[in-house]
Amino acid sequence: MFFFLFPLVILISLYDLKYRKIPNWVTLPLLLLGLYVGFPGNPIIWIASAFIFSAWKFGFMGGGDAKLWIGLLWCLSSFGDNVVVWMFVALMLTGVAQIVVRAL
């Protein structure tokens, strides 16, 4: 699944840079696939998803970005907790970098 998701994220990132939007036809299938893969059973995924949802709700990230990250977390949850933790750390680091760039 990683070999499918990595190129997808690269393509969607380029699309987002150009059009400033992440289409639902990408994020919704990721969310559905993540539900199938094993989202409901892992409390770490629940916590990370709630944190990302909160970041969107309080305006720290866009809705498309939040859906994409949650979909990726749900899909990659089958690889174990370490992958999820590192993805969450990457989200926080890139989020802080974006806030700093916007502030400057």
PDB file of C-alpha atoms in Angstrom:
ATOM      1  CA  MET A   1       0.000   0.000   0.000  1.00  0.00           C
ATOM      2  CA  PHE A   2       2.925   2.323   0.706  1.00  0.00           C
ATOM      3  CA  PHE A   3       4.043   2.142  -2.934  1.00  0.00           C
ATOM      4  CA  PHE A   4       0.590   3.343  -3.969  1.00  0.00           C
ATOM      5  CA  LEU A   5       0.250   6.076  -1.324  1.00  0.00           C
ATOM      6  CA  PHE A   6       3.686   7.681  -1.722  1.00  0.00           C
ATOM      7  CA  PRO A   7       3.305   8.636  -5.411  1.00  0.00           C
ATOM      8  CA  LEU A   8      -0.294   9.665  -4.718  1.00  0.00           C
ATOM      9  CA  VAL A   9       0.829  12.074  -2.000  1.00  0.00           C
ATOM     10  CA  ILE A  10       3.493  13.552  -4.288  1.00  0.00           C
ATOM     11  CA  LEU A  11       0.957  14.099  -7.091  1.00  0.00           C
ATOM     12  CA  ILE A  12      -1.656  15.547  -4.743  1.00  0.00           C
ATOM     13  CA  SER A  13       0.943  17.860  -3.201  1.00  0.00           C
ATOM     14  CA  LEU A  14       1.807  19.223  -6.634  1.00  0.00           C
ATOM     15  CA  TYR A  15      -1.889  19.604  -7.447  1.00  0.00           C
ATOM     16  CA  ASP A  16      -2.432  21.410  -4.139  1.00  0.00           C
ATOM     17  CA  LEU A  17       0.462  23.789  -4.831  1.00  0.00           C
ATOM     18  CA  LYS A  18      -1.010  24.716  -8.198  1.00  0.00           C
ATOM     19  CA  TYR A  19      -4.744  24.861  -7.427  1.00  0.00           C
ATOM     20  CA  ARG A  20      -4.710  25.382  -3.614  1.00  0.00           C
ATOM     21  CA  LYS A  21      -7.200  22.530  -3.211  1.00  0.00           C
ATOM     22  CA  ILE A  22      -7.186  18.811  -2.478  1.00  0.00           C
ATOM     23  CA  PRO A  23     -10.064  17.111  -4.297  1.00  0.00           C
ATOM     24  CA  ASN A  24     -12.573  14.917  -2.477  1.00  0.00           C
ATOM     25  CA  TRP A  25     -12.140  12.174  -5.090  1.00  0.00           C
ATOM     26  CA  VAL A  26      -8.731  11.547  -3.480  1.00  0.00           C
ATOM     27  CA  THR A  27      -9.487  11.972   0.209  1.00  0.00           C
ATOM     28  CA  LEU A  28     -12.802  10.153   0.468  1.00  0.00           C
ATOM     29  CA  PRO A  29     -11.526   6.856  -1.009  1.00  0.00           C
ATOM     30  CA  LEU A  30      -8.557   7.065   1.377  1.00  0.00           C
ATOM     31  CA  LEU A  31     -10.914   7.448   4.318  1.00  0.00           C
ATOM     32  CA  LEU A  32     -13.040   4.507   3.132  1.00  0.00           C
ATOM     33  CA  LEU A  33      -9.972   2.356   2.529  1.00  0.00           C
ATOM     34  CA  GLY A  34      -8.683   3.290   5.970  1.00  0.00           C
ATOM     35  CA  LEU A  35     -11.943   2.211   7.558  1.00  0.00           C
ATOM     36  CA  TYR A  36     -11.555  -1.137   5.832  1.00  0.00           C
ATOM     37  CA  VAL A  37      -7.883  -1.533   6.787  1.00  0.00           C
ATOM     38  CA  GLY A  38      -8.387  -1.178  10.513  1.00  0.00           C
ATOM     39  CA  PHE A  39      -8.982   2.329  11.812  1.00  0.00           C
ATOM     40  CA  PRO A  40     -11.616   1.612  14.479  1.00  0.00           C
ATOM     41  CA  GLY A  41      -9.473  -0.672  16.622  1.00  0.00           C
ATOM     42  CA  ASN A  42      -6.468   1.518  17.359  1.00  0.00           C
ATOM     43  CA  PRO A  43      -6.670   4.217  20.055  1.00  0.00           C
ATOM     44  CA  ILE A  44      -3.561   5.994  18.745  1.00  0.00           C
ATOM     45  CA  ILE A  45      -5.363   6.564  15.443  1.00  0.00           C
ATOM     46  CA  TRP A  46      -8.381   7.962  17.324  1.00  0.00           C
ATOM     47  CA  ILE A  47      -6.178  10.437  19.204  1.00  0.00           C
ATOM     48  CA  ALA A  48      -4.238  11.502  16.112  1.00  0.00           C
ATOM     49  CA  SER A  49      -7.451  11.907  14.111  1.00  0.00           C
ATOM     50  CA  ALA A  50      -9.035  14.007  16.865  1.00  0.00           C
ATOM     51  CA  PHE A  51      -5.939  16.209  16.989  1.00  0.00           C
ATOM     52  CA  ILE A  52      -5.968  16.740  13.218  1.00  0.00           C
ATOM     53  CA  PHE A  53      -9.695  17.449  13.298  1.00  0.00           C
ATOM     54  CA  SER A  54      -9.070  20.027  16.037  1.00  0.00           C
ATOM     55  CA  ALA A  55      -6.305  21.636  13.973  1.00  0.00           C
ATOM     56  CA  TRP A  56      -8.778  22.035  11.110  1.00  0.00           C
ATOM     57  CA  LYS A  57     -11.588  23.235  13.365  1.00  0.00           C
ATOM     58  CA  PHE A  58      -9.397  25.976  14.887  1.00  0.00           C
ATOM     59  CA  GLY A  59      -8.065  27.079  11.496  1.00  0.00           C
ATOM     60  CA  PHE A  60      -4.517  25.746  11.685  1.00  0.00           C
ATOM     61  CA  MET A  61      -4.954  23.640   8.551  1.00  0.00           C
ATOM     62  CA  GLY A  62      -7.324  23.435   5.626  1.00  0.00           C
ATOM     63  CA  GLY A  63     -10.143  20.930   5.366  1.00  0.00           C
ATOM     64  CA  GLY A  64      -8.611  19.117   2.399  1.00  0.00           C
ATOM     65  CA  ASP A  65      -5.282  18.820   4.176  1.00  0.00           C
ATOM     66  CA  ALA A  66      -6.986  17.456   7.286  1.00  0.00           C
ATOM     67  CA  LYS A  67      -8.956  14.882   5.276  1.00  0.00           C
ATOM     68  CA  LEU A  68      -5.813  13.825   3.425  1.00  0.00           C
ATOM     69  CA  TRP A  69      -3.773  13.384   6.625  1.00  0.00           C
ATOM     70  CA  ILE A  70      -6.556  11.513   8.402  1.00  0.00           C
ATOM     71  CA  GLY A  71      -7.038   9.267   5.373  1.00  0.00           C
ATOM     72  CA  LEU A  72      -3.314   8.525   5.246  1.00  0.00           C
ATOM     73  CA  LEU A  73      -3.206   7.797   8.967  1.00  0.00           C
ATOM     74  CA  TRP A  74      -6.142   5.428   8.674  1.00  0.00           C
ATOM     75  CA  CYS A  75      -4.652   3.655   5.646  1.00  0.00           C
ATOM     76  CA  LEU A  76      -1.201   3.292   7.156  1.00  0.00           C
ATOM     77  CA  SER A  77      -2.484   2.106  10.531  1.00  0.00           C
ATOM     78  CA  SER A  78      -2.104  -1.466   9.297  1.00  0.00           C
ATOM     79  CA  PHE A  79       1.692  -1.023   9.310  1.00  0.00           C
ATOM     80  CA  GLY A  80       1.760  -0.592  13.085  1.00  0.00           C
ATOM     81  CA  ASP A  81       1.920   2.128  15.679  1.00  0.00           C
ATOM     82  CA  ASN A  82       5.459   3.257  14.788  1.00  0.00           C
ATOM     83  CA  VAL A  83       4.398   4.372  11.320  1.00  0.00           C
ATOM     84  CA  VAL A  84       1.463   6.271  12.754  1.00  0.00           C
ATOM     85  CA  VAL A  85       3.598   8.006  15.378  1.00  0.00           C
ATOM     86  CA  TRP A  86       6.210   9.052  12.803  1.00  0.00           C
ATOM     87  CA  MET A  87       3.526  10.326  10.430  1.00  0.00           C
ATOM     88  CA  PHE A  88       2.025  12.336  13.250  1.00  0.00           C
ATOM     89  CA  VAL A  89       5.445  13.795  14.121  1.00  0.00           C
ATOM     90  CA  ALA A  90       5.943  14.688  10.443  1.00  0.00           C
ATOM     91  CA  LEU A  91       2.554  16.405  10.410  1.00  0.00           C
ATOM     92  CA  MET A  92       3.440  18.484  13.453  1.00  0.00           C
ATOM     93  CA  LEU A  93       6.876  19.462  12.110  1.00  0.00           C
ATOM     94  CA  THR A  94       5.566  20.465   8.698  1.00  0.00           C
ATOM     95  CA  GLY A  95       2.677  22.309  10.324  1.00  0.00           C
ATOM     96  CA  VAL A  96       4.999  24.352  12.529  1.00  0.00           C
ATOM     97  CA  ALA A  97       7.229  25.091   9.526  1.00  0.00           C
ATOM     98  CA  GLN A  98       4.232  26.326   7.542  1.00  0.00           C
ATOM     99  CA  ILE A  99       3.097  28.562  10.394  1.00  0.00           C
ATOM    100  CA  VAL A 100       6.580  30.069  10.666  1.00  0.00           C
ATOM    101  CA  VAL A 101       6.776  30.669   6.901  1.00  0.00           C
ATOM    102  CA  ARG A 102       3.350  32.320   6.891  1.00  0.00           C
ATOM    103  CA  ALA A 103       4.288  34.520   9.841  1.00  0.00           C
ATOM    104  CA  LEU A 104       7.429  35.754   8.090  1.00  0.00           C
TER     105      LEU A 104
END
